[in-house]
PDB file of C-alpha atoms in Angstrom:
ATOM      1  CA  MET A   1      -0.016  -0.081  -0.395  1.00 53.00           C
ATOM      2  CA  LEU A   2       1.669   3.453  -0.819  1.00 54.00           C
ATOM      3  CA  ASP A   3      -0.087   6.292   0.298  1.00 58.00           C
ATOM      4  CA  GLY A   4      -0.406   9.573  -1.787  1.00 56.00           C
ATOM      5  CA  HIS A   5      -1.974  13.329  -1.860  1.00 57.00           C
ATOM      6  CA  ALA A   6      -4.354  13.870   1.224  1.00 58.00           C
ATOM      7  CA  GLU A   7      -7.242  16.608   0.910  1.00 60.00           C
ATOM      8  CA  HIS A   8      -8.659  18.008   3.907  1.00 54.00           C
ATOM      9  CA  SER A   9     -11.943  20.106   4.510  1.00 63.00           C
ATOM     10  CA  ALA A  10     -14.314  20.474   7.913  1.00 62.00           C
ATOM     11  CA  ASP A  11     -16.147  17.728   6.730  1.00 80.00           C
ATOM     12  CA  ILE A  12     -13.799  15.354   5.096  1.00 93.00           C
ATOM     13  CA  ARG A  13     -10.673  13.724   4.413  1.00 96.00           C
ATOM     14  CA  VAL A  14      -9.716  12.818   1.120  1.00 97.00           C
ATOM     15  CA  GLU A  15      -6.623  10.559   0.358  1.00 97.00           C
ATOM     16  CA  GLU A  16      -5.269   9.421  -2.785  1.00 98.00           C
ATOM     17  CA  LEU A  17      -3.535   6.222  -2.570  1.00 97.00           C
ATOM     18  CA  ARG A  18      -2.057   2.764  -4.527  1.00 98.00           C
ATOM     19  CA  PHE A  19      -3.055  -0.543  -2.988  1.00 98.00           C
ATOM     20  CA  ALA A  20      -1.812  -4.409  -4.317  1.00 98.00           C
ATOM     21  CA  ALA A  21      -4.510  -6.526  -6.392  1.00 97.00           C
ATOM     22  CA  ASP A  22      -2.183  -9.710  -7.432  1.00 94.00           C
ATOM     23  CA  ASP A  23       0.438  -8.267  -9.817  1.00 93.00           C
ATOM     24  CA  ALA A  24      -1.034  -5.209 -10.536  1.00 96.00           C
ATOM     25  CA  VAL A  25      -0.990  -1.858  -8.060  1.00 98.00           C
ATOM     26  CA  LEU A  26      -4.651   0.082  -8.198  1.00 98.00           C
ATOM     27  CA  ALA A  27      -5.162   3.683  -7.284  1.00 98.00           C
ATOM     28  CA  GLY A  28      -7.979   4.876  -5.062  1.00 98.00           C
ATOM     29  CA  ARG A  29      -9.180   7.594  -3.167  1.00 98.00           C
ATOM     30  CA  LEU A  30     -10.177   7.082   0.541  1.00 98.00           C
ATOM     31  CA  TYR A  31     -13.247   9.310   1.727  1.00 98.00           C
ATOM     32  CA  ARG A  32     -13.434   9.611   5.384  1.00 97.00           C
ATOM     33  CA  PRO A  33     -15.399  11.608   8.154  1.00 97.00           C
ATOM     34  CA  ALA A  34     -13.770  14.616  10.504  1.00 93.00           C
ATOM     35  CA  GLY A  35     -14.568  11.930  13.223  1.00 95.00           C
ATOM     36  CA  PRO A  36     -14.540   8.174  14.150  1.00 96.00           C
ATOM     37  CA  ALA A  37     -16.180   6.439  10.955  1.00 97.00           C
ATOM     38  CA  ARG A  38     -19.164   4.460  11.685  1.00 97.00           C
ATOM     39  CA  ALA A  39     -18.719   2.080   8.761  1.00 98.00           C
ATOM     40  CA  ALA A  40     -16.569   1.362   5.766  1.00 98.00           C
ATOM     41  CA  VAL A  41     -17.659   1.189   2.389  1.00 98.00           C
ATOM     42  CA  VAL A  42     -16.089  -0.180  -0.549  1.00 98.00           C
ATOM     43  CA  LEU A  43     -17.475   0.978  -4.311  1.00 99.00           C
ATOM     44  CA  ASN A  44     -17.325  -0.843  -6.765  1.00 98.00           C
ATOM     45  CA  GLY A  45     -17.742   0.633 -10.130  1.00 98.00           C
ATOM     46  CA  ALA A  46     -19.281  -0.248 -13.172  1.00 98.00           C
ATOM     47  CA  THR A  47     -17.465  -0.945 -16.516  1.00 97.00           C
ATOM     48  CA  GLY A  48     -16.023   2.093 -18.258  1.00 96.00           C
ATOM     49  CA  VAL A  49     -16.728   4.371 -15.492  1.00 97.00           C
ATOM     50  CA  PRO A  50     -13.906   6.254 -13.487  1.00 97.00           C
ATOM     51  CA  GLN A  51     -13.723   6.446  -9.940  1.00 98.00           C
ATOM     52  CA  GLY A  52     -14.044  10.471  -9.952  1.00 98.00           C
ATOM     53  CA  TYR A  53     -17.302   9.894 -11.363  1.00 98.00           C
ATOM     54  CA  TYR A  54     -18.539   8.679  -7.447  1.00 98.00           C
ATOM     55  CA  ARG A  55     -16.505  11.337  -5.558  1.00 98.00           C
ATOM     56  CA  HIS A  56     -20.070  13.306  -4.783  1.00 98.00           C
ATOM     57  CA  PHE A  57     -21.777  10.518  -3.589  1.00 98.00           C
ATOM     58  CA  ALA A  58     -18.583   9.463  -1.761  1.00 98.00           C
ATOM     59  CA  ARG A  59     -18.136  12.668  -0.021  1.00 98.00           C
ATOM     60  CA  TRP A  60     -21.673  12.189   1.080  1.00 97.00           C
ATOM     61  CA  LEU A  61     -21.254   9.073   2.699  1.00 98.00           C
ATOM     62  CA  ALA A  62     -18.516  10.580   4.582  1.00 98.00           C
ATOM     63  CA  ALA A  63     -19.983  13.588   5.569  1.00 97.00           C
ATOM     64  CA  GLU A  64     -23.589  12.999   6.129  1.00 96.00           C
ATOM     65  CA  ARG A  65     -23.379   8.746   7.060  1.00 97.00           C
ATOM     66  CA  GLN A  66     -20.175   9.180   8.644  1.00 97.00           C
ATOM     67  CA  MET A  67     -18.962   6.345   6.588  1.00 98.00           C
ATOM     68  CA  ALA A  68     -15.517   6.077   5.021  1.00 98.00           C
ATOM     69  CA  CYS A  69     -15.731   5.198   1.212  1.00 98.00           C
ATOM     70  CA  LEU A  70     -12.896   3.715  -1.113  1.00 98.00           C
ATOM     71  CA  THR A  71     -13.438   4.202  -4.404  1.00 98.00           C
ATOM     72  CA  TYR A  72     -10.684   3.165  -7.066  1.00 98.00           C
ATOM     73  CA  ASP A  73     -10.254   1.894 -10.500  1.00 98.00           C
ATOM     74  CA  TYR A  74      -9.743  -1.586 -11.707  1.00 98.00           C
ATOM     75  CA  ARG A  75      -6.456  -2.606 -13.340  1.00 98.00           C
ATOM     76  CA  ASP A  76      -5.124  -1.136 -16.750  1.00 97.00           C
ATOM     77  CA  PHE A  77      -8.331   1.658 -16.275  1.00 97.00           C
ATOM     78  CA  GLY A  78      -8.305   5.338 -15.211  1.00 96.00           C
ATOM     79  CA  ASP A  79      -5.930   5.891 -12.706  1.00 97.00           C
ATOM     80  CA  SER A  80      -5.052   2.665 -12.510  1.00 98.00           C
ATOM     81  CA  ALA A  81      -3.896   2.658 -16.081  1.00 96.00           C
ATOM     82  CA  GLN A  82      -0.243   1.309 -16.891  1.00 90.00           C
ATOM     83  CA  GLY A  83       0.185   2.789 -20.256  1.00 92.00           C
ATOM     84  CA  HIS A  84      -2.282   2.037 -23.373  1.00 94.00           C
ATOM     85  CA  PRO A  85      -5.421  -0.384 -22.702  1.00 96.00           C
ATOM     86  CA  ARG A  86      -3.660  -2.308 -25.957  1.00 96.00           C
ATOM     87  CA  ARG A  87      -1.056  -3.373 -24.080  1.00 95.00           C
ATOM     88  CA  SER A  88      -2.986  -4.748 -20.995  1.00 97.00           C
ATOM     89  CA  LYS A  89      -4.246  -8.840 -20.919  1.00 95.00           C
ATOM     90  CA  ALA A  90      -6.783  -7.768 -18.175  1.00 97.00           C
ATOM     91  CA  THR A  91     -10.069  -9.588 -17.993  1.00 95.00           C
ATOM     92  CA  MET A  92     -13.539  -8.248 -16.450  1.00 95.00           C
ATOM     93  CA  ALA A  93     -13.020 -11.735 -14.289  1.00 94.00           C
ATOM     94  CA  GLU A  94      -9.721 -10.215 -12.848  1.00 96.00           C
ATOM     95  CA  TRP A  95     -11.247  -6.612 -12.557  1.00 98.00           C
ATOM     96  CA  ALA A  96     -14.117  -8.844 -10.037  1.00 96.00           C
ATOM     97  CA  LEU A  97     -12.041 -11.802  -8.606  1.00 96.00           C
ATOM     98  CA  ALA A  98      -8.910  -9.952  -7.882  1.00 97.00           C
ATOM     99  CA  ASP A  99      -9.545  -6.244  -7.896  1.00 98.00           C
ATOM    100  CA  GLN A 100     -12.328  -6.475  -6.302  1.00 98.00           C
ATOM    101  CA  PRO A 101     -11.508  -8.448  -2.792  1.00 98.00           C
ATOM    102  CA  ALA A 102      -8.253  -6.672  -3.044  1.00 98.00           C
ATOM    103  CA  ALA A 103     -10.369  -3.423  -2.145  1.00 98.00           C
ATOM    104  CA  ARG A 104     -12.189  -4.890   0.698  1.00 98.00           C
ATOM    105  CA  LYS A 105      -9.089  -6.540   2.096  1.00 98.00           C
ATOM    106  CA  GLU A 106      -7.377  -2.611   1.534  1.00 98.00           C
ATOM    107  CA  MET A 107     -10.860  -1.160   3.638  1.00 98.00           C
ATOM    108  CA  GLN A 108     -10.426  -4.034   6.305  1.00 97.00           C
ATOM    109  CA  ARG A 109      -6.868  -3.395   7.208  1.00 97.00           C
ATOM    110  CA  ARG A 110      -7.755   0.277   7.570  1.00 97.00           C
ATOM    111  CA  PHE A 111     -11.129  -0.115   9.346  1.00 98.00           C
ATOM    112  CA  ALA A 112     -11.105  -2.876  11.255  1.00 96.00           C
ATOM    113  CA  GLY A 113     -14.200  -3.347  13.738  1.00 94.00           C
ATOM    114  CA  VAL A 114     -16.144  -1.178  12.091  1.00 97.00           C
ATOM    115  CA  PRO A 115     -19.353  -2.766   9.659  1.00 98.00           C
ATOM    116  CA  LEU A 116     -18.227  -3.189   5.971  1.00 98.00           C
ATOM    117  CA  LEU A 117     -20.458  -2.974   3.550  1.00 98.00           C
ATOM    118  CA  VAL A 118     -20.403  -3.363  -0.321  1.00 98.00           C
ATOM    119  CA  ILE A 119     -21.533  -1.158  -3.188  1.00 98.00           C
ATOM    120  CA  GLY A 120     -21.438  -2.520  -6.424  1.00 98.00           C
ATOM    121  CA  HIS A 121     -22.951  -0.787  -9.008  1.00 98.00           C
ATOM    122  CA  SER A 122     -23.489  -3.051 -12.368  1.00 98.00           C
ATOM    123  CA  LEU A 123     -20.124  -5.033 -12.862  1.00 97.00           C
ATOM    124  CA  GLY A 124     -19.569  -3.882  -9.275  1.00 98.00           C
ATOM    125  CA  ALA A 125     -22.091  -6.501  -8.236  1.00 98.00           C
ATOM    126  CA  MET A 126     -22.504  -9.055 -11.083  1.00 96.00           C
ATOM    127  CA  LEU A 127     -19.887 -11.320  -9.893  1.00 95.00           C
ATOM    128  CA  MET A 128     -19.953 -10.748  -6.280  1.00 97.00           C
ATOM    129  CA  PRO A 129     -21.562 -14.234  -5.347  1.00 96.00           C
ATOM    130  CA  LEU A 130     -18.463 -15.860  -6.850  1.00 95.00           C
ATOM    131  CA  GLN A 131     -16.364 -14.622  -4.412  1.00 96.00           C
ATOM    132  CA  ASP A 132     -13.912 -15.722  -1.319  1.00 92.00           C
ATOM    133  CA  GLY A 133     -13.394 -13.602   1.332  1.00 93.00           C
ATOM    134  CA  LEU A 134     -16.478 -12.562   2.343  1.00 96.00           C
ATOM    135  CA  GLU A 135     -16.569 -13.196   5.640  1.00 92.00           C
ATOM    136  CA  ASN A 136     -16.659  -9.780   7.374  1.00 94.00           C
ATOM    137  CA  VAL A 137     -19.140  -8.001   4.833  1.00 98.00           C
ATOM    138  CA  ALA A 138     -21.646  -6.748   6.824  1.00 98.00           C
ATOM    139  CA  ARG A 139     -24.108  -5.992   4.061  1.00 98.00           C
ATOM    140  CA  MET A 140     -24.253  -5.638   0.231  1.00 98.00           C
ATOM    141  CA  ILE A 141     -25.942  -3.276  -1.976  1.00 98.00           C
ATOM    142  CA  VAL A 142     -26.089  -3.584  -5.605  1.00 98.00           C
ATOM    143  CA  VAL A 143     -27.509  -0.542  -8.154  1.00 98.00           C
ATOM    144  CA  ALA A 144     -28.403  -1.365 -11.423  1.00 98.00           C
ATOM    145  CA  GLY A 145     -25.991  -4.582 -11.200  1.00 98.00           C
ATOM    146  CA  GLY A 146     -27.568  -7.799 -13.105  1.00 96.00           C
ATOM    147  CA  LEU A 147     -27.672 -10.879 -15.689  1.00 95.00           C
ATOM    148  CA  VAL A 148     -28.656  -9.013 -18.689  1.00 94.00           C
ATOM    149  CA  HIS A 149     -29.086 -10.341 -22.345  1.00 94.00           C
ATOM    150  CA  HIS A 150     -29.460  -8.463 -25.524  1.00 94.00           C
ATOM    151  CA  HIS A 151     -33.038  -9.547 -25.564  1.00 95.00           C
ATOM    152  CA  ASP A 152     -33.468  -7.854 -21.905  1.00 96.00           C
ATOM    153  CA  HIS A 153     -33.101  -4.421 -23.959  1.00 97.00           C
ATOM    154  CA  PRO A 154     -35.850  -2.340 -24.911  1.00 97.00           C
ATOM    155  CA  TRP A 155     -36.125  -0.875 -28.294  1.00 97.00           C
ATOM    156  CA  PRO A 156     -33.967   1.533 -29.439  1.00 96.00           C
ATOM    157  CA  TYR A 157     -31.637   1.152 -27.271  1.00 96.00           C
ATOM    158  CA  ARG A 158     -31.354  -2.842 -28.446  1.00 97.00           C
ATOM    159  CA  ALA A 159     -30.699  -1.545 -31.934  1.00 96.00           C
ATOM    160  CA  LEU A 160     -27.269   0.141 -30.512  1.00 95.00           C
ATOM    161  CA  ALA A 161     -26.735  -2.619 -28.530  1.00 96.00           C
ATOM    162  CA  LEU A 162     -26.668  -5.194 -30.866  1.00 96.00           C
ATOM    163  CA  ALA A 163     -24.397  -3.068 -33.331  1.00 95.00           C
ATOM    164  CA  PHE A 164     -21.994  -3.111 -29.810  1.00 96.00           C
ATOM    165  CA  TRP A 165     -22.261  -6.370 -29.910  1.00 97.00           C
ATOM    166  CA  PHE A 166     -22.581  -7.478 -33.066  1.00 97.00           C
ATOM    167  CA  GLY A 167     -21.974  -5.081 -35.898  1.00 96.00           C
ATOM    168  CA  HIS A 168     -18.698  -3.166 -36.366  1.00 95.00           C
ATOM    169  CA  VAL A 169     -17.567  -3.171 -33.090  1.00 96.00           C
ATOM    170  CA  PRO A 170     -16.102  -6.770 -33.148  1.00 97.00           C
ATOM    171  CA  PRO A 171     -13.837  -6.382 -35.971  1.00 97.00           C
ATOM    172  CA  LEU A 172     -12.556  -3.340 -35.107  1.00 97.00           C
ATOM    173  CA  VAL A 173     -11.709  -4.496 -31.560  1.00 97.00           C
ATOM    174  CA  ARG A 174      -9.740  -7.715 -33.599  1.00 97.00           C
ATOM    175  CA  ALA A 175      -8.090  -4.993 -35.416  1.00 97.00           C
ATOM    176  CA  LEU A 176      -6.857  -2.416 -33.204  1.00 97.00           C
ATOM    177  CA  GLY A 177      -5.971  -5.068 -29.956  1.00 97.00           C
ATOM    178  CA  TYR A 178      -8.552  -3.042 -27.758  1.00 98.00           C
ATOM    179  CA  LEU A 179     -11.531  -1.318 -27.891  1.00 97.00           C
ATOM    180  CA  PRO A 180     -11.422   2.404 -28.566  1.00 97.00           C
ATOM    181  CA  GLY A 181     -14.661   3.212 -26.354  1.00 94.00           C
ATOM    182  CA  ARG A 182     -14.592   7.461 -27.423  1.00 89.00           C
ATOM    183  CA  ALA A 183     -14.406   6.830 -30.794  1.00 91.00           C
ATOM    184  CA  VAL A 184     -17.570   4.378 -30.848  1.00 90.00           C
ATOM    185  CA  GLY A 185     -19.624   6.612 -28.589  1.00 86.00           C
ATOM    186  CA  PHE A 186     -18.882   4.284 -25.442  1.00 85.00           C
ATOM    187  CA  GLY A 187     -17.192   6.882 -23.576  1.00 81.00           C
ATOM    188  CA  ALA A 188     -13.978   4.547 -22.482  1.00 91.00           C
ATOM    189  CA  ASP A 189     -11.486   2.741 -23.634  1.00 96.00           C
ATOM    190  CA  LEU A 190     -11.119  -0.719 -22.386  1.00 97.00           C
ATOM    191  CA  PRO A 191      -8.707  -3.335 -22.992  1.00 97.00           C
ATOM    192  CA  GLU A 192      -9.850  -6.423 -25.173  1.00 97.00           C
ATOM    193  CA  GLY A 193     -10.196  -9.163 -22.681  1.00 96.00           C
ATOM    194  CA  VAL A 194     -12.736  -7.351 -21.093  1.00 97.00           C
ATOM    195  CA  TYR A 195     -14.624  -6.254 -23.923  1.00 97.00           C
ATOM    196  CA  TRP A 196     -14.841 -10.474 -25.481  1.00 96.00           C
ATOM    197  CA  GLN A 197     -15.376 -11.438 -22.203  1.00 94.00           C
ATOM    198  CA  TRP A 198     -18.014  -9.105 -21.443  1.00 95.00           C
ATOM    199  CA  ARG A 199     -19.788  -9.742 -24.878  1.00 95.00           C
ATOM    200  CA  ARG A 200     -19.700 -13.321 -24.387  1.00 92.00           C
ATOM    201  CA  TRP A 201     -21.884 -12.811 -20.806  1.00 92.00           C
ATOM    202  CA  CYS A 202     -24.042 -10.288 -22.718  1.00 94.00           C
ATOM    203  CA  THR A 203     -24.963 -12.679 -25.575  1.00 94.00           C
ATOM    204  CA  THR A 204     -25.079 -15.786 -24.011  1.00 88.00           C
ATOM    205  CA  PRO A 205     -28.414 -16.583 -21.851  1.00 80.00           C
ATOM    206  CA  GLY A 206     -27.313 -16.745 -18.143  1.00 69.00           C
ATOM    207  CA  SER A 207     -24.561 -13.957 -18.733  1.00 68.00           C
ATOM    208  CA  TYR A 208     -21.462 -15.860 -16.575  1.00 73.00           C
ATOM    209  CA  LEU A 209     -23.812 -19.130 -15.643  1.00 70.00           C
ATOM    210  CA  PRO A 210     -22.466 -21.098 -18.395  1.00 65.00           C
ATOM    211  CA  GLU A 211     -18.710 -20.812 -17.173  1.00 72.00           C
ATOM    212  CA  THR A 212     -19.427 -21.448 -13.596  1.00 64.00           C
ATOM    213  CA  GLY A 213     -17.659 -24.762 -12.861  1.00 61.00           C
ATOM    214  CA  THR A 214     -14.933 -23.858 -15.337  1.00 65.00           C
ATOM    215  CA  ALA A 215     -13.620 -20.848 -16.048  1.00 76.00           C
ATOM    216  CA  LEU A 216     -15.531 -18.988 -12.621  1.00 88.00           C
ATOM    217  CA  PRO A 217     -16.124 -20.433  -8.984  1.00 90.00           C
ATOM    218  CA  GLN A 218     -19.550 -21.240  -8.160  1.00 89.00           C
ATOM    219  CA  PRO A 219     -21.976 -18.918  -6.672  1.00 93.00           C
ATOM    220  CA  ARG A 220     -21.452 -19.651  -2.564  1.00 91.00           C
ATOM    221  CA  TRP A 221     -23.401 -16.458  -1.174  1.00 97.00           C
ATOM    222  CA  ALA A 222     -25.807 -18.418   0.146  1.00 96.00           C
ATOM    223  CA  GLU A 223     -23.667 -19.974   2.517  1.00 95.00           C
ATOM    224  CA  THR A 224     -22.452 -16.447   4.023  1.00 96.00           C
ATOM    225  CA  GLY A 225     -26.183 -15.384   4.948  1.00 97.00           C
ATOM    226  CA  ILE A 226     -25.196 -12.030   4.073  1.00 98.00           C
ATOM    227  CA  PRO A 227     -28.017  -9.492   2.961  1.00 98.00           C
ATOM    228  CA  VAL A 228     -27.943  -7.873  -0.146  1.00 98.00           C
ATOM    229  CA  ASP A 229     -29.904  -5.043  -1.029  1.00 98.00           C
ATOM    230  CA  LEU A 230     -31.039  -4.631  -4.614  1.00 98.00           C
ATOM    231  CA  PHE A 231     -31.866  -1.639  -6.431  1.00 98.00           C
ATOM    232  CA  ALA A 232     -33.040  -1.220 -10.625  1.00 98.00           C
ATOM    233  CA  MET A 233     -33.972   1.776 -12.311  1.00 98.00           C
ATOM    234  CA  ALA A 234     -37.495   1.951 -13.889  1.00 97.00           C
ATOM    235  CA  ASP A 235     -35.700   4.018 -16.879  1.00 97.00           C
ATOM    236  CA  ASP A 236     -32.651   1.587 -17.059  1.00 98.00           C
ATOM    237  CA  ASP A 237     -32.511   0.191 -20.358  1.00 98.00           C
ATOM    238  CA  VAL A 238     -28.900  -1.084 -19.837  1.00 97.00           C
ATOM    239  CA  VAL A 239     -29.809  -2.994 -17.016  1.00 98.00           C
ATOM    240  CA  PRO A 240     -33.591  -3.454 -16.673  1.00 98.00           C
ATOM    241  CA  PRO A 241     -35.527  -4.370 -13.249  1.00 98.00           C
ATOM    242  CA  ALA A 242     -35.544  -8.309 -14.494  1.00 97.00           C
ATOM    243  CA  ALA A 243     -32.203  -8.539 -15.362  1.00 96.00           C
ATOM    244  CA  VAL A 244     -31.341  -7.050 -11.596  1.00 98.00           C
ATOM    245  CA  TRP A 245     -33.714  -9.762 -10.143  1.00 97.00           C
ATOM    246  CA  ARG A 246     -31.777 -12.277 -11.818  1.00 96.00           C
ATOM    247  CA  LEU A 247     -28.584 -11.643 -10.398  1.00 96.00           C
ATOM    248  CA  GLY A 248     -30.937 -11.374  -7.228  1.00 97.00           C
ATOM    249  CA  ASP A 249     -31.404 -15.225  -7.675  1.00 96.00           C
ATOM    250  CA  VAL A 250     -27.898 -16.140  -7.926  1.00 96.00           C
ATOM    251  CA  TYR A 251     -26.973 -14.499  -4.676  1.00 97.00           C
ATOM    252  CA  GLY A 252     -29.666 -17.209  -3.033  1.00 96.00           C
ATOM    253  CA  ASP A 253     -31.785 -17.520  -0.252  1.00 97.00           C
ATOM    254  CA  VAL A 254     -30.487 -14.491   2.110  1.00 98.00           C
ATOM    255  CA  PRO A 255     -32.285 -11.849   3.296  1.00 98.00           C
ATOM    256  CA  GLN A 256     -33.042  -9.526  -0.168  1.00 98.00           C
ATOM    257  CA  GLN A 257     -34.444  -5.979  -0.406  1.00 98.00           C
ATOM    258  CA  ARG A 258     -35.769  -5.648  -4.003  1.00 98.00           C
ATOM    259  CA  VAL A 259     -36.837  -2.130  -4.845  1.00 98.00           C
ATOM    260  CA  VAL A 260     -37.202  -0.342  -8.024  1.00 98.00           C
ATOM    261  CA  LEU A 261     -36.428   3.389  -8.108  1.00 97.00           C
ATOM    262  CA  ASP A 262     -38.365   5.902 -10.118  1.00 95.00           C
ATOM    263  CA  PRO A 263     -37.217   9.006 -11.799  1.00 93.00           C
ATOM    264  CA  GLN A 264     -40.581  10.756  -9.861  1.00 90.00           C
ATOM    265  CA  GLN A 265     -37.883  10.008  -6.715  1.00 86.00           C
ATOM    266  CA  ALA A 266     -35.481  12.170  -8.281  1.00 83.00           C
ATOM    267  CA  GLY A 267     -37.547  15.232  -8.944  1.00 84.00           C
ATOM    268  CA  GLY A 268     -38.209  13.721 -12.462  1.00 84.00           C
ATOM    269  CA  ARG A 269     -34.696  13.570 -13.379  1.00 88.00           C
ATOM    270  CA  LYS A 270     -33.934  10.662 -15.569  1.00 95.00           C
ATOM    271  CA  ILE A 271     -31.914   8.083 -13.133  1.00 97.00           C
ATOM    272  CA  GLY A 272     -31.374   5.184 -16.103  1.00 97.00           C
ATOM    273  CA  HIS A 273     -28.024   3.255 -15.752  1.00 97.00           C
ATOM    274  CA  LEU A 274     -25.652   5.847 -14.131  1.00 97.00           C
ATOM    275  CA  GLY A 275     -27.713   8.154 -12.626  1.00 97.00           C
ATOM    276  CA  ALA A 276     -28.185   6.904  -9.302  1.00 97.00           C
ATOM    277  CA  PHE A 277     -24.898   8.203  -8.498  1.00 98.00           C
ATOM    278  CA  ALA A 278     -24.995  11.819 -10.136  1.00 97.00           C
ATOM    279  CA  ARG A 279     -24.841  14.593  -8.038  1.00 96.00           C
ATOM    280  CA  ALA A 280     -27.917  16.204  -9.526  1.00 95.00           C
ATOM    281  CA  ASN A 281     -30.065  12.634  -8.168  1.00 96.00           C
ATOM    282  CA  ALA A 282     -29.053  13.013  -4.175  1.00 96.00           C
ATOM    283  CA  ALA A 283     -32.563  13.037  -3.181  1.00 95.00           C
ATOM    284  CA  LEU A 284     -32.154   9.207  -4.141  1.00 96.00           C
ATOM    285  CA  TRP A 285     -28.980   8.317  -2.237  1.00 97.00           C
ATOM    286  CA  PRO A 286     -30.471   8.347   1.568  1.00 97.00           C
ATOM    287  CA  ARG A 287     -32.690   5.235  -0.209  1.00 97.00           C
ATOM    288  CA  LEU A 288     -29.345   3.158  -0.759  1.00 98.00           C
ATOM    289  CA  VAL A 289     -27.752   4.067   2.207  1.00 98.00           C
ATOM    290  CA  PRO A 290     -30.280   4.564   4.981  1.00 95.00           C
ATOM    291  CA  GLN A 291     -29.250   5.892   8.307  1.00 88.00           C
ATOM    292  CA  ALA A 292     -28.817   3.592  10.767  1.00 70.00           C
TER     293      ALA A 292
END
């Protein structure tokens, strides 16, 4: 673990830090309250979403909920990038099965003795049922995370998804050796291995489940008994509510809360797949993490 720049304010302290995840070094930011932390939160981000996107939510957790929150970027992405994504061998499974547990371990080391919560946005929740090292997790909060197939998307978004998986994008990835996200309108360049695994899961019924027992571990969350809160967005074309509940079934027979958040609860603003963490939708945040 390597600590870096720290920022202070009356309510919170923000630290830049780096921590190890197997053979990778990840860049993160730790948002901590001015006083003792009541809980520790690891925020696992969505595919292609840099940690900075979550900064306002993380600051709110520290200031309003007195919870320390770690945001971070997966290997070979964002602030954790070690050069051009063309040179990366990273996969989506590594992001979930190596990087996410490493972030939990870092927070457990720093905040032993307080409850540990995991908030998973999209990919940040999708492979949690397959992971080890969950014994210290007090609660899992799933936000717009699900097992989605391209047939789940409503039109006209489905047309964009089909082009992304079956149209001009796959040949482009083969030719360039990475996903040129900015060029194709996705918003972030990603390693080739991340794209191909992501494509396979989103074009195979059951998502990653056909791989369990081979490339991926078996889901074991039900053995932990850890409660799970699942939040779907009524206007999410990327991961509709049915796909979120499908992931809830993989978490198994544990206490579950399943909630659909509607744009009316955000003052009529669009939520979509990313908007639950947008500053403009801060009215939703107490629903995600209520006062203890």
